[in-house]
Coordinates of C-alpha atoms in Angstrom, one line a residue:
X228 CA -74.3 -82.6 -132.2
X229 CA -75.5 -79.5 -130.3
X230 CA -75.1 -76.3 -132.5
X231 CA -72.2 -74.2 -131.0
X232 CA -70.9 -70.7 -131.6
X233 CA -68.8 -70.1 -134.4
X234 CA -65.9 -68.7 -132.2
X235 CA -65.2 -72.3 -131.4
X236 CA -63.7 -72.6 -135.0
X237 CA -60.7 -70.5 -133.6
X238 CA -59.5 -72.2 -130.4
X239 CA -56.2 -70.1 -130.4
X240 CA -58.3 -66.9 -130.2
X241 CA -60.2 -68.5 -127.4
X242 CA -57.0 -69.5 -125.5
X243 CA -55.7 -65.8 -125.7
X244 CA -59.0 -64.5 -124.3
X245 CA -58.9 -67.0 -121.3
X246 CA -55.3 -66.1 -120.7
X247 CA -56.3 -62.3 -120.8
X248 CA -59.2 -62.9 -118.4
X249 CA -57.1 -64.9 -116.0
X250 CA -54.8 -61.9 -115.5
X251 CA -57.9 -59.6 -115.0
X252 CA -59.4 -61.7 -112.4
X253 CA -56.3 -62.5 -110.6
X254 CA -55.6 -58.6 -110.2
X255 CA -59.1 -58.3 -108.7
X256 CA -59.0 -61.3 -106.3
X257 CA -61.6 -63.2 -108.2
X258 CA -60.0 -66.5 -107.7
X259 CA -62.8 -68.8 -108.3
X260 CA -63.3 -67.3 -111.7
X261 CA -59.5 -67.3 -112.3
X262 CA -59.5 -71.1 -111.3
X263 CA -62.3 -71.9 -113.8
X264 CA -60.7 -70.1 -116.7
X265 CA -57.1 -71.5 -115.9
X266 CA -58.7 -75.2 -115.9
X267 CA -60.3 -74.4 -119.2
X268 CA -57.1 -72.8 -120.7
X269 CA -55.1 -75.9 -119.6
X270 CA -57.3 -78.1 -121.6
X271 CA -56.3 -76.3 -124.8
X272 CA -53.0 -76.4 -126.7
X273 CA -50.2 -74.2 -125.3
X274 CA -49.4 -71.2 -127.5
X275 CA -46.1 -70.3 -128.9
X276 CA -44.3 -67.2 -127.4
X277 CA -45.0 -64.8 -130.1
X278 CA -48.8 -65.4 -130.2
X279 CA -49.2 -64.8 -126.2
X280 CA -51.8 -62.0 -125.7
X281 CA -50.4 -58.5 -124.6
X282 CA -50.6 -57.2 -121.1
X283 CA -53.8 -55.3 -120.4
X284 CA -53.9 -51.6 -121.0
X285 CA -52.2 -49.6 -118.4
X286 CA -53.8 -46.0 -117.9
X287 CA -52.5 -42.9 -116.3
X288 CA -54.9 -43.5 -113.5
X289 CA -53.6 -47.0 -113.0
X290 CA -50.1 -45.5 -112.9
X291 CA -50.9 -43.0 -110.3
X292 CA -52.6 -45.8 -107.9
X293 CA -50.1 -48.5 -108.8
X294 CA -47.9 -48.2 -105.3
X295 CA -51.5 -47.9 -103.5
X296 CA -53.0 -50.7 -105.3
X297 CA -49.9 -53.0 -104.9
X298 CA -50.1 -52.5 -100.9
X299 CA -53.7 -52.8 -100.7
X300 CA -53.7 -55.9 -102.9
X301 CA -51.2 -57.6 -100.5
X302 CA -53.3 -56.8 -97.5
X303 CA -56.4 -58.2 -99.7
X304 CA -54.7 -61.3 -100.1
X305 CA -54.1 -61.8 -96.4
X306 CA -57.7 -61.3 -95.9
X307 CA -57.2 -57.9 -94.1
X308 CA -60.1 -56.3 -96.0
X309 CA -60.8 -53.4 -93.9
X310 CA -57.0 -52.4 -94.1
X311 CA -57.2 -52.8 -97.9
X312 CA -60.3 -50.6 -98.2
X313 CA -58.7 -47.9 -96.1
X314 CA -55.9 -47.3 -98.3
X315 CA -57.8 -47.6 -101.6
X316 CA -60.7 -45.1 -100.7
X317 CA -59.1 -42.2 -102.4
X318 CA -57.7 -44.2 -105.5
X319 CA -59.6 -43.2 -108.8
X320 CA -58.5 -46.2 -111.2
X321 CA -61.5 -48.6 -112.2
X322 CA -59.4 -51.5 -110.9
X323 CA -58.7 -49.7 -107.3
X324 CA -62.2 -48.8 -107.3
X325 CA -63.5 -52.4 -107.7
X326 CA -61.0 -53.6 -105.3
X327 CA -62.2 -50.9 -102.7
X328 CA -65.8 -52.0 -102.9
X329 CA -65.1 -55.6 -103.0
X330 CA -62.9 -55.4 -99.8
X331 CA -65.7 -53.6 -98.2
X332 CA -68.1 -56.2 -99.2
X333 CA -65.9 -59.1 -98.1
X334 CA -65.3 -57.5 -94.9
X335 CA -68.9 -57.4 -94.1
X336 CA -69.4 -61.1 -95.1
X337 CA -66.4 -62.2 -93.0
X338 CA -68.0 -60.2 -89.9
X339 CA -71.3 -61.8 -90.7
X340 CA -69.9 -65.4 -90.8
X341 CA -68.0 -64.9 -87.7
X342 CA -71.0 -63.7 -85.8
X343 CA -73.0 -66.4 -87.2
X344 CA -70.6 -69.1 -85.9
X345 CA -70.0 -67.6 -82.6
X346 CA -73.8 -67.1 -81.7
X347 CA -75.9 -69.6 -83.5
X348 CA -76.5 -73.4 -83.8
X349 CA -76.3 -74.8 -87.3
X350 CA -80.2 -75.1 -87.6
X351 CA -81.0 -71.7 -85.8
X352 CA -82.5 -69.1 -88.1
X353 CA -80.4 -66.1 -87.8
X354 CA -81.0 -62.5 -88.7
X355 CA -77.3 -61.8 -89.1
X356 CA -76.8 -59.5 -92.1
X357 CA -73.9 -58.1 -94.0
X358 CA -74.2 -54.5 -92.4
X359 CA -72.2 -53.2 -95.5
X360 CA -74.7 -54.3 -98.2
X361 CA -77.0 -51.1 -97.8
X362 CA -74.1 -48.7 -98.1
X363 CA -72.7 -50.7 -101.0
X364 CA -75.8 -50.4 -102.8
X365 CA -76.4 -46.8 -102.4
X366 CA -72.8 -45.9 -103.7
X367 CA -72.9 -48.5 -106.5
X368 CA -76.4 -47.4 -107.7
X369 CA -75.2 -43.8 -108.0
X370 CA -72.4 -44.8 -110.3
X371 CA -74.7 -47.4 -112.1
X372 CA -77.0 -44.6 -113.1
X373 CA -74.1 -42.3 -114.4
X374 CA -72.7 -45.3 -116.5
X375 CA -69.3 -45.5 -114.6
X376 CA -69.4 -49.2 -113.8
X377 CA -67.3 -51.6 -115.7
X378 CA -68.0 -55.2 -116.2
X379 CA -66.4 -56.4 -112.9
X380 CA -68.1 -53.6 -110.8
X381 CA -71.4 -54.5 -112.3
X382 CA -70.9 -58.0 -111.2
X383 CA -70.3 -57.0 -107.7
X384 CA -73.3 -54.6 -107.8
X385 CA -75.4 -57.7 -109.0
X386 CA -73.9 -59.8 -106.0
X387 CA -74.9 -56.9 -103.6
X388 CA -78.6 -56.8 -105.0
X389 CA -78.8 -60.4 -104.8
X390 CA -77.8 -60.4 -101.2
X391 CA -80.5 -58.1 -100.4
X392 CA -83.1 -60.2 -102.3
X393 CA -83.5 -57.7 -104.9
X394 CA -83.6 -60.5 -107.5
X395 CA -85.3 -58.9 -110.5
X396 CA -82.8 -55.9 -110.2
X397 CA -80.0 -58.3 -109.8
X398 CA -81.0 -60.4 -113.0
X399 CA -80.7 -57.1 -115.1
X400 CA -77.5 -56.1 -113.7
X401 CA -75.9 -59.6 -114.2
X402 CA -77.1 -59.4 -117.9
X403 CA -75.3 -56.1 -118.1
X404 CA -72.2 -57.3 -116.6
X405 CA -72.1 -60.2 -118.9
X406 CA -72.5 -58.0 -122.0
X407 CA -69.7 -55.6 -120.7
X408 CA -67.4 -58.5 -120.0
X409 CA -68.6 -61.9 -121.4
X410 CA -65.4 -63.6 -120.3
X411 CA -66.1 -63.5 -116.6
X412 CA -67.4 -66.6 -115.6
X413 CA -68.5 -65.5 -112.1
X414 CA -71.2 -63.0 -113.3
X415 CA -72.6 -66.1 -115.6
X416 CA -72.8 -68.4 -112.7
X417 CA -74.3 -65.8 -110.5
X418 CA -77.0 -65.5 -113.0
X419 CA -77.6 -69.1 -113.3
X420 CA -78.6 -69.2 -109.5
X421 CA -81.3 -66.8 -110.1
X422 CA -82.8 -68.4 -113.3
X423 CA -85.8 -70.6 -112.1
X424 CA -87.2 -72.0 -115.3
X425 CA -86.7 -72.6 -118.9
X426 CA -89.1 -69.8 -119.8
X427 CA -87.0 -67.4 -117.8
X428 CA -83.8 -68.6 -119.5
X429 CA -85.3 -68.0 -122.9
X430 CA -86.5 -64.5 -122.1
X431 CA -82.7 -63.4 -121.2
X432 CA -80.9 -61.2 -123.7
X433 CA -77.2 -62.8 -123.3
X434 CA -74.1 -61.8 -125.0
X435 CA -73.7 -63.9 -128.1
X436 CA -70.3 -65.3 -127.4
X437 CA -68.6 -68.8 -126.9
X438 CA -69.2 -68.4 -123.1
X439 CA -72.8 -68.8 -123.6
X440 CA -72.4 -72.3 -124.7
X441 CA -70.9 -73.2 -121.2
X442 CA -73.6 -71.3 -119.6
X443 CA -76.4 -72.9 -121.4
X444 CA -75.0 -76.4 -120.5
X445 CA -74.7 -75.5 -117.0
X446 CA -78.4 -74.0 -117.0
X447 CA -79.4 -77.4 -118.5
X448 CA -78.0 -79.5 -116.0
X449 CA -79.3 -77.2 -113.4
X450 CA -82.9 -77.4 -114.6
X451 CA -82.8 -81.1 -115.0
X452 CA -82.7 -81.2 -118.7
X453 CA -80.1 -83.6 -118.8
X454 CA -80.3 -84.9 -122.2
X455 CA -79.6 -81.4 -123.5
X456 CA -76.8 -80.8 -121.1
X457 CA -75.0 -84.1 -122.2
X458 CA -75.4 -83.2 -125.7
X459 CA -74.1 -79.6 -125.3
X460 CA -70.9 -81.0 -123.2
X461 CA -70.1 -83.8 -125.7
X462 CA -70.2 -80.9 -128.6
X463 CA -67.6 -79.0 -126.5
X464 CA -65.5 -82.0 -126.0
X465 CA -65.7 -82.6 -129.7
X466 CA -64.5 -79.1 -130.8
X467 CA -61.3 -79.4 -128.7
X468 CA -62.1 -79.4 -124.8
X469 CA -61.6 -83.2 -124.4
X470 CA -58.9 -82.8 -121.6
X471 CA -61.2 -80.1 -119.3
X472 CA -61.6 -81.7 -116.1
X473 CA -64.6 -79.2 -115.5
X474 CA -66.4 -80.9 -118.4
X475 CA -65.8 -84.2 -117.1
X476 CA -67.2 -83.3 -113.7
X477 CA -70.4 -81.7 -115.2
X478 CA -71.0 -84.7 -117.4
X479 CA -70.5 -86.7 -114.0
X480 CA -73.0 -84.5 -112.2
X481 CA -75.4 -84.8 -115.2
X482 CA -75.3 -88.6 -114.8
X483 CA -75.8 -88.4 -111.1
X484 CA -78.7 -86.2 -111.6
X485 CA -80.6 -88.7 -113.7
X486 CA -79.4 -91.6 -111.4
X487 CA -77.5 -93.1 -114.1
X488 CA -75.1 -94.4 -111.3
X489 CA -72.6 -96.8 -113.4
X490 CA -72.0 -94.0 -115.9
X491 CA -71.3 -91.3 -113.2
X492 CA -69.0 -93.6 -111.2
X493 CA -67.1 -94.2 -114.6
X494 CA -66.8 -90.4 -115.2
X495 CA -65.7 -89.5 -111.8
X496 CA -63.2 -92.4 -111.8
X497 CA -61.8 -90.8 -114.9
X498 CA -61.7 -87.2 -113.4
X499 CA -59.9 -88.8 -110.3
X500 CA -57.1 -90.4 -112.5
X501 CA -56.7 -86.9 -114.4
X502 CA -56.9 -84.9 -111.1
X503 CA -56.4 -87.0 -108.0
X504 CA -56.0 -84.1 -105.8
X505 CA -59.2 -82.7 -106.8
X506 CA -61.8 -82.0 -104.0
X507 CA -64.4 -80.1 -106.1
X508 CA -67.4 -82.4 -106.7
X509 CA -66.1 -85.2 -104.7
X510 CA -69.1 -84.7 -102.2
X511 CA -71.3 -85.8 -105.2
X512 CA -69.0 -88.5 -106.1
X513 CA -69.5 -89.6 -102.3
X514 CA -73.1 -89.7 -102.7
X515 CA -72.9 -92.3 -105.5
X516 CA -70.5 -94.5 -103.5
X517 CA -73.3 -94.3 -100.6
X518 CA -76.2 -95.3 -103.0
X519 CA -74.1 -98.3 -104.3
X520 CA -73.1 -99.2 -100.7
X521 CA -69.5 -99.1 -101.7
X522 CA -67.9 -99.0 -98.0
X523 CA -64.3 -99.5 -98.8
X524 CA -64.4 -97.0 -101.8
X525 CA -66.0 -94.4 -99.7
X526 CA -63.6 -94.9 -96.9
X527 CA -60.5 -94.6 -99.1
X528 CA -62.0 -91.4 -100.8
X529 CA -62.6 -90.0 -97.1
X530 CA -59.2 -90.8 -96.0
X531 CA -57.5 -89.5 -99.3
X532 CA -59.6 -86.1 -98.8
X533 CA -58.5 -85.6 -95.2
X534 CA -54.9 -85.9 -96.3
X535 CA -55.4 -83.3 -98.8
X536 CA -57.6 -80.8 -96.8
X537 CA -59.5 -81.8 -94.0
X538 CA -61.2 -78.4 -93.5
X539 CA -62.9 -78.3 -96.9
X540 CA -66.7 -78.5 -97.2
X541 CA -66.4 -81.3 -99.4
X542 CA -64.4 -83.3 -97.3
X543 CA -66.8 -82.9 -94.2
X544 CA -69.6 -84.1 -96.6
X545 CA -67.6 -87.0 -97.6
X546 CA -66.9 -88.0 -94.1
X547 CA -70.3 -87.5 -93.1
X548 CA -71.7 -89.8 -95.8
X549 CA -69.1 -92.3 -94.8
X550 CA -70.3 -92.3 -91.0
X551 CA -73.8 -92.4 -92.5
X552 CA -73.1 -95.5 -94.4
X553 CA -72.0 -97.0 -91.2
X554 CA -75.2 -96.2 -89.5
X555 CA -73.6 -93.7 -87.1
X556 CA -75.9 -90.9 -87.9
X557 CA -74.8 -88.7 -84.8
X558 CA -71.3 -88.7 -86.1
X559 CA -72.5 -87.9 -89.6
X560 CA -74.6 -85.1 -88.6
X561 CA -71.9 -83.5 -86.6
X562 CA -69.7 -83.5 -89.8
X563 CA -72.6 -82.1 -92.0
X564 CA -72.7 -79.4 -89.3
X565 CA -69.1 -78.8 -89.7
X566 CA -69.5 -78.3 -93.3
X567 CA -72.0 -75.8 -92.7
X568 CA -70.0 -73.8 -90.4
X569 CA -67.3 -73.4 -93.1
X570 CA -70.1 -72.6 -95.5
X571 CA -73.5 -71.8 -94.6
X572 CA -74.8 -71.7 -98.1
X573 CA -73.6 -75.4 -98.9
X574 CA -76.6 -76.8 -100.4
X575 CA -75.5 -80.8 -100.2
X576 CA -74.8 -80.5 -96.6
X577 CA -78.1 -79.1 -95.6
X578 CA -80.0 -81.7 -97.6
X579 CA -77.9 -84.5 -96.1
X580 CA -78.3 -83.2 -92.7
X581 CA -81.8 -83.2 -93.0
X582 CA -81.6 -86.9 -94.0
X583 CA -79.7 -87.7 -91.1
X584 CA -82.1 -86.1 -88.8
X585 CA -84.7 -88.2 -90.5
X586 CA -82.8 -91.3 -89.7
X587 CA -82.6 -90.1 -85.8
X588 CA -86.3 -89.6 -86.0
X589 CA -85.8 -85.9 -85.2
X590 CA -88.4 -84.5 -87.7
X591 CA -88.6 -80.8 -86.5
X592 CA -84.8 -80.6 -87.0
X593 CA -85.0 -82.4 -90.4
X594 CA -87.7 -80.0 -91.4
X595 CA -85.6 -76.8 -90.6
X596 CA -82.6 -78.3 -92.3
X597 CA -84.5 -79.1 -95.7
X598 CA -86.1 -75.4 -95.5
X599 CA -82.5 -74.2 -95.2
X600 CA -81.7 -76.4 -98.1
X601 CA -84.5 -74.6 -100.2
X602 CA -83.5 -71.3 -99.2
X603 CA -80.1 -71.9 -100.8
X604 CA -81.5 -73.4 -104.0
X605 CA -85.3 -73.5 -104.6
X606 CA -84.4 -76.0 -107.5
X607 CA -83.3 -78.6 -105.0
X608 CA -86.0 -81.5 -105.6
X609 CA -84.3 -83.6 -102.8
X610 CA -85.2 -80.9 -100.2
X611 CA -88.8 -80.7 -101.3
X612 CA -89.0 -84.4 -101.3
X613 CA -87.5 -84.8 -98.2
X614 CA -90.1 -82.3 -96.6
X615 CA -92.8 -84.4 -98.2
X616 CA -91.2 -87.5 -96.7
X617 CA -90.9 -85.6 -93.1
X618 CA -94.6 -84.5 -93.2
X619 CA -95.6 -88.1 -94.2
X620 CA -94.1 -89.5 -91.1
X621 CA -96.1 -86.7 -89.1
X622 CA -99.3 -87.9 -90.9
X623 CA -99.9 -84.7 -92.5
X624 CA -101.0 -85.6 -96.1
X625 CA -101.9 -82.1 -97.2
X626 CA -98.5 -81.0 -96.4
X627 CA -97.0 -83.8 -98.1
X628 CA -99.0 -83.3 -101.4
X629 CA -97.6 -79.6 -101.6
X630 CA -93.9 -80.5 -101.1
X631 CA -94.5 -83.6 -103.4
X632 CA -95.9 -81.6 -106.3
X633 CA -92.7 -79.1 -105.9
X634 CA -90.7 -82.0 -106.2
X635 CA -92.6 -83.5 -109.2
X636 CA -92.5 -79.9 -111.0
X637 CA -88.5 -80.0 -110.6
X638 CA -88.3 -83.7 -111.9
X639 CA -91.5 -84.4 -114.0
X640 CA -90.2 -87.7 -115.1
X641 CA -89.0 -89.0 -111.8
X642 CA -91.1 -92.0 -111.0
X643 CA -90.4 -91.9 -107.3
X644 CA -92.1 -88.2 -107.0
X645 CA -95.0 -89.6 -108.8
X646 CA -95.2 -92.7 -106.7
X647 CA -95.2 -90.2 -103.4
X648 CA -97.8 -88.0 -105.0
X649 CA -100.1 -91.0 -105.6
X650 CA -99.6 -92.1 -102.0
X651 CA -100.5 -88.7 -101.0
X652 CA -103.8 -88.7 -103.1
X653 CA -104.6 -92.1 -101.7
X654 CA -104.2 -90.9 -98.1
X655 CA -106.6 -88.0 -99.1
X656 CA -109.2 -90.5 -100.8
X657 CA -108.5 -88.5 -104.0
X658 CA -108.4 -92.2 -105.9
X659 CA -108.7 -90.9 -109.5
X660 CA -105.6 -88.6 -108.9
X661 CA -104.0 -91.3 -107.1
X662 CA -104.3 -93.9 -110.0
X663 CA -103.1 -91.3 -112.6
X664 CA -100.1 -90.7 -110.7
X665 CA -99.3 -94.4 -110.5
X666 CA -99.9 -95.1 -114.1
X667 CA -97.7 -92.1 -114.9
X668 CA -94.9 -93.2 -112.7
X669 CA -95.1 -96.6 -114.7
X670 CA -95.1 -94.9 -118.1
X671 CA -92.0 -92.9 -117.4
X672 CA -90.1 -95.8 -116.2
X673 CA -90.6 -96.9 -112.7
X674 CA -87.2 -97.0 -110.7
X675 CA -88.5 -98.9 -107.8
X676 CA -91.1 -101.0 -109.5
X677 CA -93.6 -100.1 -107.1
X678 CA -96.0 -98.0 -109.2
X679 CA -98.0 -100.9 -110.7
X680 CA -98.2 -102.8 -107.3
X681 CA -99.8 -99.9 -105.7
X682 CA -102.1 -99.1 -108.5
X683 CA -103.2 -102.8 -108.2
X684 CA -103.7 -102.6 -104.6
X685 CA -105.7 -99.4 -104.9
X686 CA -107.9 -101.1 -107.6
X687 CA -108.4 -104.0 -105.3
X688 CA -109.2 -102.0 -102.6
X689 CA -112.0 -100.2 -104.7
X690 CA -113.3 -103.7 -106.0
X691 CA -112.0 -103.0 -109.4
X692 CA -111.1 -106.6 -109.8
X693 CA -110.6 -106.6 -113.5
X694 CA -108.4 -103.4 -113.4
X695 CA -106.4 -104.8 -110.4
X696 CA -105.7 -108.1 -112.3
X697 CA -104.5 -106.2 -115.3
X698 CA -102.0 -104.1 -113.1
X699 CA -100.8 -107.3 -111.4
X700 CA -100.1 -109.0 -114.6
X701 CA -98.3 -106.0 -115.9
X702 CA -96.3 -105.6 -112.7
X703 CA -95.3 -109.4 -112.6
X704 CA -94.2 -109.3 -116.3
X705 CA -92.2 -106.2 -115.4
X706 CA -90.7 -108.1 -112.7
X707 CA -89.8 -111.2 -114.5
X708 CA -88.4 -109.3 -117.5
X709 CA -85.8 -107.7 -115.1
X710 CA -84.9 -111.2 -113.6
X711 CA -85.9 -109.8 -110.1
X712 CA -88.6 -112.4 -109.4
X713 CA -86.9 -114.0 -106.6
X714 CA -85.7 -110.7 -104.9
X715 CA -89.1 -109.0 -104.9
X716 CA -91.3 -110.2 -102.1
X717 CA -94.5 -108.6 -103.3
X718 CA -94.5 -110.9 -106.5
X719 CA -96.4 -113.4 -104.1
X720 CA -99.0 -110.9 -103.4
X721 CA -99.8 -110.5 -107.1
X722 CA -99.7 -114.2 -107.8
X723 CA -102.0 -115.0 -105.0
X724 CA -104.6 -112.4 -106.2
X725 CA -104.2 -113.4 -109.9
X726 CA -104.7 -116.9 -109.0
X727 CA -108.1 -116.4 -107.1
X728 CA -109.1 -114.0 -109.9
X729 CA -108.6 -116.5 -112.7
X730 CA -110.2 -119.4 -110.7
X731 CA -113.4 -117.1 -109.9
X732 CA -113.5 -116.4 -113.6
X733 CA -112.9 -120.3 -114.4
X734 CA -109.8 -119.8 -116.2
X735 CA -108.1 -122.8 -114.7
X736 CA -104.9 -123.4 -116.6
X737 CA -103.9 -119.7 -115.8
X738 CA -104.9 -120.1 -112.0
X739 CA -103.0 -123.4 -111.9
X740 CA -100.0 -121.6 -113.2
X741 CA -100.3 -118.9 -110.6
X742 CA -100.9 -121.5 -107.9
X743 CA -97.5 -123.2 -108.9
X744 CA -95.6 -119.9 -108.8
X745 CA -97.0 -119.1 -105.4
X746 CA -95.5 -122.2 -104.1
X747 CA -91.9 -120.5 -105.0
X748 CA -92.5 -118.0 -102.2
X749 CA -92.7 -118.8 -98.5
X750 CA -95.5 -116.1 -97.8
X751 CA -97.9 -117.8 -100.2
X752 CA -96.9 -121.5 -100.3
X753 CA -100.1 -122.7 -98.4
X754 CA -102.4 -120.4 -100.3
X755 CA -100.9 -121.8 -103.5
X756 CA -101.3 -125.5 -102.4
X757 CA -105.0 -124.7 -101.4
X758 CA -105.6 -123.1 -104.6
X759 CA -104.3 -126.4 -106.5
X760 CA -106.6 -128.6 -104.7
X761 CA -109.5 -126.3 -105.5
X762 CA -108.5 -126.3 -109.1
X763 CA -108.1 -130.2 -108.9
X764 CA -111.8 -130.7 -107.5
X765 CA -113.3 -128.5 -110.4
X766 CA -111.0 -129.0 -113.3
X767 CA -113.0 -131.6 -115.1
X768 CA -116.1 -129.6 -115.1
X769 CA -114.8 -126.7 -117.4
X770 CA -112.0 -126.7 -120.0
X771 CA -110.4 -123.5 -121.2
X772 CA -107.9 -122.6 -123.6
X773 CA -104.4 -122.2 -122.4
X774 CA -102.7 -118.9 -122.1
X775 CA -99.1 -118.0 -121.1
X776 CA -99.4 -115.5 -118.3
X777 CA -95.7 -114.4 -118.4
X778 CA -95.5 -113.8 -122.3
X779 CA -94.1 -110.6 -123.5
X780 CA -96.5 -107.4 -123.1
X781 CA -96.9 -107.5 -126.8
X782 CA -98.9 -110.7 -127.1
X783 CA -102.6 -109.7 -126.7
X784 CA -103.7 -113.2 -125.7
X785 CA -102.5 -112.6 -122.1
X786 CA -105.4 -110.3 -121.5
X787 CA -107.9 -111.6 -118.8
X788 CA -111.6 -112.1 -119.0
X789 CA -112.0 -108.7 -121.0
X790 CA -109.6 -106.2 -122.4
X791 CA -109.1 -103.5 -119.7
X792 CA -108.5 -100.1 -121.0
X793 CA -105.4 -98.4 -119.8
X794 CA -106.3 -95.1 -117.8
X795 CA -105.9 -92.1 -120.1
X796 CA -103.7 -90.1 -118.3
X797 CA -101.7 -88.2 -121.1
X798 CA -103.3 -84.9 -120.2
X799 CA -103.0 -85.2 -116.4
X800 CA -100.3 -83.2 -114.5
X801 CA -100.3 -83.4 -110.8

């Protein structure tokens, strides 16, 4: 069980804090933070009436601004941001000041999005910016220097800095906002988008409160440290958050990230039972259904989400996946474009649209889509990997190598990245590095069972017959141990090579066994029969001890003519 804050020993106090911060966020129009806190509070037992937290403190300034604030908030809720800002500009309370600045910020964002949708296609690189950002930064900077910003306004200042690409300053301000108001989830979430690696995460001086555990679990998921993330979420469930749909959804996403598809599907199905009208994370659920080729389930999910809200980003992504599974790639791309019109920073939509353009052989559009995905989130390994695949189609191996390396850095234990790296090195005739990558892919658990095969073929190409035989033998045992030998066409290639190898080295029993197995496959049946005839002609001349080619790997008697030392790859990092 992962160590948690001692504050989790008093869930009643945590519930009170959540109820208080929900009120504060709602008053300031921070709806997503209010929703997150509400879902967490719902997972805890209700409080008796006499234990409910008191209302937030009400100052003399709040009393003076009350009527204006009430009027402006009604305009704000109706998305009339300029109108709200006009009435709030002379108010002096902290709450009114935040809403005034936030209204100006959202007004600029709304105008930017409207201009983007009106004038640009989904793949065009626009220079449309929120014109209010610079003014907001100047004003907030002055207040920040004089120490007049509260936790909420510090959060807004951090958002403005991030939008202006002043990332180092933004991180410092978000950390300050978290210390000023640790219960505001929005500040934690914004900070998480700026943390690029575990070293940076460890260097941050964060507020020591129970919210830090939720943040760390989220960061572990984002940084692909899935084992640590699952331990953290399991600990949170055990201390009393077992009903939290947020935690269930995060666990499902974590399983999705490590490609444990069955576990992820089970968690998403549990989530759907508890919250059948939920749309958050359903695009990730649809990715899993797509990978498992579950057309009826994906169709049902798409229809269900359309009934709930057809104009949500997640709904458009689910419909896009549905059409992609039906090989209607133009329609799929159309729905991903629609998702991006609703939210131009939707990471999943950019990546999935890149995949669709790849299917349509439109490599230039695919490259643009993947680049947009990386702009949104540089930690998205799928976009880096997609760029590598695109440049592979364009026969540009140096570019492939760069992008596959980036993907590998984000997913160091993903065999697909290592195999792709090995293929790039092979195309560049860097055979030593290629062999290291293939062996490393096998060592970390080869998902697609291709690493040993590619290693063997490379050894064969380099006339390293003993190493090729060793790799082919490992490959065949791996395939047979999974019970996939009849489905894996390349087994016949391995058997054919091993049959000839053993025959040349006068190991006729092993050669005969390989020849018999060759006859199980159409591609190698004739070669198998021919080899059996050759063995029959010379069998009486040399007798050799019998070994079982397909014994478990721990049996040392299965080694061919000489013991072939495995490549020493422990110190290699592509």
